[in-house]
Short mmCIF file of C-alpha atoms in Angstrom, two decimals:
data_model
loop_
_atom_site.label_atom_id
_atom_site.label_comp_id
_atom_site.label_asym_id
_atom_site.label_seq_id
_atom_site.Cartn_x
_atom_site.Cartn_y
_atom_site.Cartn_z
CA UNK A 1 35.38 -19.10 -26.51
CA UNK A 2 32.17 -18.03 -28.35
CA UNK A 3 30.34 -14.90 -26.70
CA UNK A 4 27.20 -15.84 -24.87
CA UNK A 5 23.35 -14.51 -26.56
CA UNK A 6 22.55 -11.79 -25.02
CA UNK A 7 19.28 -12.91 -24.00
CA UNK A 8 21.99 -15.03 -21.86
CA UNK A 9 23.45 -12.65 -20.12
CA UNK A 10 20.59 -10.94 -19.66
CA UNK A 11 19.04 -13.95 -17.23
CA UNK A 12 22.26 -14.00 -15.38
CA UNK A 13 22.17 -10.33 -14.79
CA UNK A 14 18.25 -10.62 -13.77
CA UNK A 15 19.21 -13.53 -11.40
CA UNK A 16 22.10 -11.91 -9.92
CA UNK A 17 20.35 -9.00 -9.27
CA UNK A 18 18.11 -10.27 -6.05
CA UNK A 19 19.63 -10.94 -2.61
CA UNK A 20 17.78 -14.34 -1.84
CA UNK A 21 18.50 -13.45 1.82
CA UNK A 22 16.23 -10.11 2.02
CA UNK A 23 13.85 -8.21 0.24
CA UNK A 24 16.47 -5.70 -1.82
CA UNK A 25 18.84 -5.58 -4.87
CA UNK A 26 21.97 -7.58 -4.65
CA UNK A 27 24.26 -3.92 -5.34
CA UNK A 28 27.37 -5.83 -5.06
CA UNK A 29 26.79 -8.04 -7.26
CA UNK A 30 25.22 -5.82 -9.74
CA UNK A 31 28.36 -3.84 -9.45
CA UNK A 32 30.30 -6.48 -10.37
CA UNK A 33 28.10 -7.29 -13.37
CA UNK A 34 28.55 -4.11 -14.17
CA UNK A 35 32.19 -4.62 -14.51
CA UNK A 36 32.66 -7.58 -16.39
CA UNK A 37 32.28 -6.51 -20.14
CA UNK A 38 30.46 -3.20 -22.07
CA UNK A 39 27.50 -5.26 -23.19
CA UNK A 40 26.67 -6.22 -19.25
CA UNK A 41 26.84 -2.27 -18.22
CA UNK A 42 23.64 -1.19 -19.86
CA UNK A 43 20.87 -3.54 -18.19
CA UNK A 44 22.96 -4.01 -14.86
CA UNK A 45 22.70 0.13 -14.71
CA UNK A 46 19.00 -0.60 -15.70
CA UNK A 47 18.26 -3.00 -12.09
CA UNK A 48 20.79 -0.69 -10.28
CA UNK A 49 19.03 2.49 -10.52
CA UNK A 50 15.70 0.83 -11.06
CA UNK A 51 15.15 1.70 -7.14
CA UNK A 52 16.80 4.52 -5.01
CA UNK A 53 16.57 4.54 -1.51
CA UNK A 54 17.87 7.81 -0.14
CA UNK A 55 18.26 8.00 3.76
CA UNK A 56 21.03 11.55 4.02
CA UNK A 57 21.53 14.93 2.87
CA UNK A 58 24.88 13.54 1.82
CA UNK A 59 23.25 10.41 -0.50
CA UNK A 60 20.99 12.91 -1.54
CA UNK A 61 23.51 15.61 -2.66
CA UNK A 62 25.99 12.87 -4.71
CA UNK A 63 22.32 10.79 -6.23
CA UNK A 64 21.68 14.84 -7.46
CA UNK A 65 25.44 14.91 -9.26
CA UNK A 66 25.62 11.72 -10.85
CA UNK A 67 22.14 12.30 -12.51
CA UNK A 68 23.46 16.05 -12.55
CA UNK A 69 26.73 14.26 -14.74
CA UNK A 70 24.87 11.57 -16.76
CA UNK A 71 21.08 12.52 -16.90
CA UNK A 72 20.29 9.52 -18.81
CA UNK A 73 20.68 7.91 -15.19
CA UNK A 74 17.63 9.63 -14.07
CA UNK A 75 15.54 7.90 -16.38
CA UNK A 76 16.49 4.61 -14.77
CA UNK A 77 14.88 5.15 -11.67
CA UNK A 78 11.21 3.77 -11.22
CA UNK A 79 10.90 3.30 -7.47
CA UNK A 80 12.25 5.95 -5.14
CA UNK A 81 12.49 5.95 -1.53
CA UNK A 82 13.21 8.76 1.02
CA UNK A 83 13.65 7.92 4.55
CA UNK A 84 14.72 9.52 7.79
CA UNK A 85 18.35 8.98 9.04
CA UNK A 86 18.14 6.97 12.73
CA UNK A 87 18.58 10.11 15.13
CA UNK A 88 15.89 12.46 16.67
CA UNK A 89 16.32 15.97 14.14
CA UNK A 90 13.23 16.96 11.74
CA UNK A 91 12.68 14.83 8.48
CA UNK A 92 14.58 17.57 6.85
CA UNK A 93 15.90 15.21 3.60
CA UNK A 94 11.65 15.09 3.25
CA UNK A 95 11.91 19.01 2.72
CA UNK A 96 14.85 19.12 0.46
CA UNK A 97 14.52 16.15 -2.20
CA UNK A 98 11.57 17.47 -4.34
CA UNK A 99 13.41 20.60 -5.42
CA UNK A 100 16.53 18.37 -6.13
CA UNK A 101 14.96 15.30 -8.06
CA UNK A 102 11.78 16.22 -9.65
CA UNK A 103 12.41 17.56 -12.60
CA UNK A 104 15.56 14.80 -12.99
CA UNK A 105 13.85 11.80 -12.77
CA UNK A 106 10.81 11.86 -15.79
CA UNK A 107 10.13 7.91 -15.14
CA UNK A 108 9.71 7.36 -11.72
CA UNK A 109 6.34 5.82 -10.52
CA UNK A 110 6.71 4.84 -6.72
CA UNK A 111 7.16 7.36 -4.60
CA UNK A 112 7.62 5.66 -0.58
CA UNK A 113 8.67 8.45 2.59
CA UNK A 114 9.53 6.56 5.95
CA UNK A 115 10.31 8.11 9.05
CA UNK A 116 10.08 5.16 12.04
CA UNK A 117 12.59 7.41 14.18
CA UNK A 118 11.54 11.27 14.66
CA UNK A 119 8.07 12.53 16.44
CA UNK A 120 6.74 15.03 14.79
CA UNK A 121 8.84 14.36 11.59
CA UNK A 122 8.37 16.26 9.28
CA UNK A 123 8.17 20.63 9.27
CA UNK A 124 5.98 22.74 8.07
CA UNK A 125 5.93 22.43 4.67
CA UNK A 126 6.43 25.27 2.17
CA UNK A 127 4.47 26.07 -1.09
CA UNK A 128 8.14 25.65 -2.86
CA UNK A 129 7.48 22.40 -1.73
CA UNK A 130 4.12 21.22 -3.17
CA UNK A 131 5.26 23.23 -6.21
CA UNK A 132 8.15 21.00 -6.51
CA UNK A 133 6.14 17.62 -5.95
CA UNK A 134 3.77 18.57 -8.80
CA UNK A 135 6.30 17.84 -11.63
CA UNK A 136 6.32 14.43 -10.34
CA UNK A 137 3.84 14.24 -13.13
CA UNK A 138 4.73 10.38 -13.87
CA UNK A 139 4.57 9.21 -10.12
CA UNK A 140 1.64 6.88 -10.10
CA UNK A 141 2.19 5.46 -6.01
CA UNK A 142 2.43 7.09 -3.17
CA UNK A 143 3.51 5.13 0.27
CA UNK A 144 3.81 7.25 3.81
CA UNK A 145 5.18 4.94 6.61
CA UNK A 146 5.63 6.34 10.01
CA UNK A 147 5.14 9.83 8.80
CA UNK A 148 3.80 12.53 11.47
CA UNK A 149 3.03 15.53 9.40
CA UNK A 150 3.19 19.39 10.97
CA UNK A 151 -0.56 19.57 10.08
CA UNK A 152 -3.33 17.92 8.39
CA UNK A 153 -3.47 20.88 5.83
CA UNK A 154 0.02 19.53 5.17
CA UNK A 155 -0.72 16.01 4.18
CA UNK A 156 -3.72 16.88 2.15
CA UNK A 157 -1.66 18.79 -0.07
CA UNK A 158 1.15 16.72 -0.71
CA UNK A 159 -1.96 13.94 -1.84
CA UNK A 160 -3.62 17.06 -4.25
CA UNK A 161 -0.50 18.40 -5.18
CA UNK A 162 0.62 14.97 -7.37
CA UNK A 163 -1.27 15.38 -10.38
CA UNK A 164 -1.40 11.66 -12.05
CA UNK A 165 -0.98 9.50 -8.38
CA UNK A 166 -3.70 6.60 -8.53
CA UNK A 167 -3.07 4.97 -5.55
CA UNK A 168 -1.51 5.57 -1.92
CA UNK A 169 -0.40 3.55 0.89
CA UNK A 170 -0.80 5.08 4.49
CA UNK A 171 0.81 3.12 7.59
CA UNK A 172 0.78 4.54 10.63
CA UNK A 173 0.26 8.53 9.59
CA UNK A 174 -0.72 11.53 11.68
CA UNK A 175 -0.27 15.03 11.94
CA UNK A 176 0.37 17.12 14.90
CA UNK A 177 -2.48 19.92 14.36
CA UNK A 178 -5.68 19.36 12.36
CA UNK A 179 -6.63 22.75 11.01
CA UNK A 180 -7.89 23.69 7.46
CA UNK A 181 -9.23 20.60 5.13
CA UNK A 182 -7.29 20.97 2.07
CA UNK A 183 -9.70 18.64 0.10
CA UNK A 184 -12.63 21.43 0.30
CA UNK A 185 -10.06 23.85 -1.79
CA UNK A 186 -7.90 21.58 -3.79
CA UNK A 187 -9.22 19.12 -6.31
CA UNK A 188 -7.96 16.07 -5.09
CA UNK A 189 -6.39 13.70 -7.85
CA UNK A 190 -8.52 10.44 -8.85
CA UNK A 191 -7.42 7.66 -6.28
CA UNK A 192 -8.57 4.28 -7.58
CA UNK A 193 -6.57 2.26 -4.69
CA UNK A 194 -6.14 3.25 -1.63
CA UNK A 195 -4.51 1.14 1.58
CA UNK A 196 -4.59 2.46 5.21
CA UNK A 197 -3.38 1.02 8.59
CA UNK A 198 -3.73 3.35 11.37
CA UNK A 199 -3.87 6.74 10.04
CA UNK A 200 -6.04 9.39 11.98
CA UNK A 201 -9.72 8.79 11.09
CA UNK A 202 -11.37 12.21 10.75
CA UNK A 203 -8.38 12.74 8.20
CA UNK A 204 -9.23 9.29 6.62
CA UNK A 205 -12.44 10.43 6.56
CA UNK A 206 -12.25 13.31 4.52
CA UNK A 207 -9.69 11.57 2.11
CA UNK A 208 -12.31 9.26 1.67
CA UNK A 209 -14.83 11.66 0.97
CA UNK A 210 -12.48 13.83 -1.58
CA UNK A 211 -11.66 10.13 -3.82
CA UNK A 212 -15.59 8.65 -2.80
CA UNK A 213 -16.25 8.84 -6.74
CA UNK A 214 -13.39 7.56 -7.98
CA UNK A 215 -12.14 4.89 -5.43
CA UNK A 216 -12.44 0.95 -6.12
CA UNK A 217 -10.12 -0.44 -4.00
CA UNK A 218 -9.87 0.00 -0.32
CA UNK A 219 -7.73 -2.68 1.73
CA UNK A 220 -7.69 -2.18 5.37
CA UNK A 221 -4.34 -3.14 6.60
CA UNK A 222 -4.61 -2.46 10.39
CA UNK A 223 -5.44 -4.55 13.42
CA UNK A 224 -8.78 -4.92 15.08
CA UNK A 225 -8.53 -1.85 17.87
CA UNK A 226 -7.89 0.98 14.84
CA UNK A 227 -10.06 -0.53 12.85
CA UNK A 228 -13.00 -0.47 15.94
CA UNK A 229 -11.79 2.91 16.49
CA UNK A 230 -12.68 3.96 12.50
CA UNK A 231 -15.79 2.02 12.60
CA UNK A 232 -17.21 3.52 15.57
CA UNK A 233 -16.26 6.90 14.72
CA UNK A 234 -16.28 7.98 11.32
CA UNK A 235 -17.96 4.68 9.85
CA UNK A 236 -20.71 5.98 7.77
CA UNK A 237 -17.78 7.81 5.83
CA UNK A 238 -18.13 4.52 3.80
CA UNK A 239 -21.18 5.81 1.82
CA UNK A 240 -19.17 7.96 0.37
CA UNK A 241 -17.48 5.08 -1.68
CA UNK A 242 -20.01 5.40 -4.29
CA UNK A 243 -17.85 3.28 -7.01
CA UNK A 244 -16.07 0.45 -4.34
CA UNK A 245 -15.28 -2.81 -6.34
CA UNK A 246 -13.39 -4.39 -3.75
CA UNK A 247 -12.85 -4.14 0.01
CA UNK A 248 -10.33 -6.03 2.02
CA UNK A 249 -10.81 -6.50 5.67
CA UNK A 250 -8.13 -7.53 7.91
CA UNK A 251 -9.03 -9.82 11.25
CA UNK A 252 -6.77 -11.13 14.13
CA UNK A 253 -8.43 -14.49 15.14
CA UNK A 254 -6.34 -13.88 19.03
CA UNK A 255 -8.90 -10.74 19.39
CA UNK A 256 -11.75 -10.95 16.64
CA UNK A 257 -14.89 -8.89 17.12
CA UNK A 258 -17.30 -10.11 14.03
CA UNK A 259 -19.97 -7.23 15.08
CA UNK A 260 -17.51 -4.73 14.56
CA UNK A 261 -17.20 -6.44 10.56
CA UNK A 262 -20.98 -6.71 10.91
CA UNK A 263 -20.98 -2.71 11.57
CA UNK A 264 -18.87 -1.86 8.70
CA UNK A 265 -20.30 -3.96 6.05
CA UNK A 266 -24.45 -2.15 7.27
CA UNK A 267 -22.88 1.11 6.35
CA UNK A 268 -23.34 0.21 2.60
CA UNK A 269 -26.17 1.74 0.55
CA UNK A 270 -28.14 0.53 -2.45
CA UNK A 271 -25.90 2.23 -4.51
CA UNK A 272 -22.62 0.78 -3.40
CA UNK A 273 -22.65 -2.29 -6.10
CA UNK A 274 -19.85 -4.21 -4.41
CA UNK A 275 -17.70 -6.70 -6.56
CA UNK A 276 -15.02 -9.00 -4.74
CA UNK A 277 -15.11 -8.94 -0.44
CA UNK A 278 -11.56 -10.37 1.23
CA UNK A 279 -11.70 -10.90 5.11
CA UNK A 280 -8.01 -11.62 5.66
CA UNK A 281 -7.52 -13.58 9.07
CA UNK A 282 -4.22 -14.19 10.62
CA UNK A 283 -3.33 -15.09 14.47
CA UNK A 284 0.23 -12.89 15.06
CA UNK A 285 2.94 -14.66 13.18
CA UNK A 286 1.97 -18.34 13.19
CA UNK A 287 -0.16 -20.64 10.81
CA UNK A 288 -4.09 -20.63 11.44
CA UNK A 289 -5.01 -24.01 11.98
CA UNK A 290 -8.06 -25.63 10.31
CA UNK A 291 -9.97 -25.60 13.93
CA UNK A 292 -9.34 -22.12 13.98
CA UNK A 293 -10.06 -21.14 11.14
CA UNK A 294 -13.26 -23.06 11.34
CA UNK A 295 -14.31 -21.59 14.36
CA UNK A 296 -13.81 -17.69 12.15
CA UNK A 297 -16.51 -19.07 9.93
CA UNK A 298 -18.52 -20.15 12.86
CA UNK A 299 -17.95 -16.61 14.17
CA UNK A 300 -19.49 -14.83 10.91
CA UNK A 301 -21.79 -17.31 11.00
CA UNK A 302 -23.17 -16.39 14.25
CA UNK A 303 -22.76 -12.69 13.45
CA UNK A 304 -25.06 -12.44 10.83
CA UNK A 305 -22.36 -11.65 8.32
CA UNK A 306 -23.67 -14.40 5.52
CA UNK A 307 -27.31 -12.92 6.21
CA UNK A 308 -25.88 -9.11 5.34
CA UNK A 309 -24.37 -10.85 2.42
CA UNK A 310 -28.00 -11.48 0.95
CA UNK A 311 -28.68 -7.67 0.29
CA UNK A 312 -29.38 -6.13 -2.48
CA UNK A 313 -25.94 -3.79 -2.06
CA UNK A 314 -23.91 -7.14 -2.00
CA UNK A 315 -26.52 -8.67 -5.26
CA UNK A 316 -23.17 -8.01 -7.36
CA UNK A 317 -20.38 -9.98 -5.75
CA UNK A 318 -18.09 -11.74 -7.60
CA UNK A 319 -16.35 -13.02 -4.90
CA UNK A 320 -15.57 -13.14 -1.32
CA UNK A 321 -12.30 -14.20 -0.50
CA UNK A 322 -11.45 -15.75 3.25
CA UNK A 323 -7.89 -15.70 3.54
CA UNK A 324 -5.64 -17.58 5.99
CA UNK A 325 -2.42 -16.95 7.04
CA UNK A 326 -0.13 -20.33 7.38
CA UNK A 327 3.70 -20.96 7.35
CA UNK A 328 3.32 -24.56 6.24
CA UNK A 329 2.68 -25.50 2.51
CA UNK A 330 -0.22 -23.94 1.63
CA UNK A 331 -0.94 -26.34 -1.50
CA UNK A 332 -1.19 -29.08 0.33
CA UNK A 333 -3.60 -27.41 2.78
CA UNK A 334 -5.37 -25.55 0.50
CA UNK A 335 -6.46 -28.63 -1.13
CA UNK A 336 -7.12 -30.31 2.55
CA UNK A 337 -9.12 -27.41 3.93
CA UNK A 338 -11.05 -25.48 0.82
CA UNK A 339 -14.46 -27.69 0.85
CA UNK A 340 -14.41 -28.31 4.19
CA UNK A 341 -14.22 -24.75 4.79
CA UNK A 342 -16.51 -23.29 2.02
CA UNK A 343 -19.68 -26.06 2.99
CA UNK A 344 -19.90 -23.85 5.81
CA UNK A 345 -21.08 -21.09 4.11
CA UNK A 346 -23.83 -22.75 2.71
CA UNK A 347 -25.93 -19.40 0.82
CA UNK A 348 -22.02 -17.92 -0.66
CA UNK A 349 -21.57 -21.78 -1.92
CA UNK A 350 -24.54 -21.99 -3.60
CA UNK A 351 -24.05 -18.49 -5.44
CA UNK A 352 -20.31 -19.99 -6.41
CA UNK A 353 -18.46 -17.11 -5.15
CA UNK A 354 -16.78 -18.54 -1.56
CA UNK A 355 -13.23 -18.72 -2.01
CA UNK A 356 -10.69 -19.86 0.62
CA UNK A 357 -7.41 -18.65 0.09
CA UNK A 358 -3.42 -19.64 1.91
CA UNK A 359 -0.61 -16.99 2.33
CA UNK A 360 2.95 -17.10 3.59
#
């Protein structure tokens, strides 16, 4: 029997390499690709290490040895992932991998901490520490989920102390004292994305003031109450934002408060030249019906939110983007609901730039 091209056996490796059933590699079956002839080994390695998820001391101590034994493995690794074991002790694996991996993995771009289980999770962090996380030179993304830092001072410099990040993701981050603002000492590296859902907002606030010139994307991923909460508070920390290109607004149609969309969007200035707008609606976990989502536009309508649209701050948009959430097949409602939907918004139809947009 005549050997397969390689481009081949590269597709079956690439399709065997995804469990269908979640969202993460398929490691058994890589393993066994792995295994079935030399010329497989290379590019299974390749989707093996390609992401790390680390969750013990123990993982963490036999990841460092292999890379340790074969550092070519090291420059597999794109995506890395430290999380907090399920029990109720410190994030201590936070504290230890930076002075284990940094200087082994010169590839890596993704850089995600989660700690769902432990209150406050992580210690006091040491200036070995930062030191450490600044030869992450090539880490490009930066994702904290559930992470309750000892102090504010704390999260500001892990942010300054990654010298080429571009863009960070912040679900659901605190910090149990709020002394010192490290952003008034420490040039802050040039964020051009950044993504937040429920993170404390005087922090957020001066995070958005340290990145205000370079920013120009800002998604807000949290529901309505945090988001009220920002608005109310620290809202005019949006004039900072002098280069914003695009901002993405999230809405729950169950407990939608337009004015509080109508507050955010006033807190532009003249020199805020906004490009592309997204109000993402969803209702919980189900599709948004066409009523529904009619009565959203009515909503904005009523608001004033078209009207705002008219200003000279907004002269520049590209596009505003009203996204629905639906579990049905959004091609066949996309192409059932668009017009309908955009004739409502009669001044954004006539400048061309009302889109209406399905998602899963």
């Amino acid at each position: 029997m005549g050997r397969f091209p390689a481009e081949v056996c590269d597709s079956v490796i690439d399709y065997s390499s995804w469990d269908p059933t979640s969202d993460k590699p398929d490691y058994g079956a890589l393993r066994s690709c792995a295994l079935t002839c030399k010329g497989w080994l290379p590019r299974s390695r390749a989707h093996i290490f390609h992401t790390v998820e680390l969750n013990t001391q123990e993982k963490l101590g036999c990841f460092t040895r292999s890379i340790e034994t074969s550092p070519a493995l090291g420059d597999l690794v794109l995506k890395l992932t430290i999380t907090h074991p399920d029990d109720d002790q410190p994030f201590h694996l936070m504290v230890a991998f930076p002075t284990k991996l940094a200087a082994r993995l010169p590839k890596v771009k993704s850089l995600a901490i989660e700690s769902p289980h432990a209150e406050p999770s992580v210690i006091r962090l040491s200036p070995e520490f930062f030191q450490s996380m600044s030869k992450f030179s090539t880490l490009t993304l930066l994702r904290l989920f559930h992470v309750e830092f000892h102090s504010f001072d704390d999260f500001g410099s892990l942010v300054c102390s990654l010298p080429n990040v571009i863009a960070i993701e912040c679900w659901n981050v605190a910090w149990s004292e709020c002394d010192a603002n490290p952003f008034s000492e420490t040039a802050c590296p040039k964020i051009t994305s950044l993504k937040v859902d429920d993170i404390e907002p005087t922090g957020l606030t001066q995070l958005l003031r340290a990145v205000g010139s370079s920013i120009r994307h800002l998604t807000f991923a949290a529901d309505n109450e945090w988001l009220e909460s920002f608005i109310s508070d620290e809202g005019m920390s949006m004039a900072y934002l002098t280069r914003l290109k695009s901002l993405e607004i999230p809405i729950r149609l169950d407990r939608a408060d337009f004015r509080m969309m109508k507050a955010l969007l006033t807190q532009f200035t003249c020199d805020q030249l906004l490009g592309k707008l997204t109000f993402s609606f969803h209702y919980g976990c189900t599709d948004t019906p066409l009523e529904s989502a009619k009565c959203a536009l009515s909503g904005l309508q009523r608001t004033g939110i078209e009207d705002i649209l008219t200003w000279p701050q907004f002269s520049e948009l590209e596009e505003v983007v009203f996204r629905f959430s639906s579990v049905r097949d959004t091609d066949c409602l996309d192409r059932s609901w668009k017009m309908e939907l955009i004739s409502m918004l009669p001044r954004l139809q006539q400048r061309g730039i009302a889109q209406v947009e399905l998602y899963a």
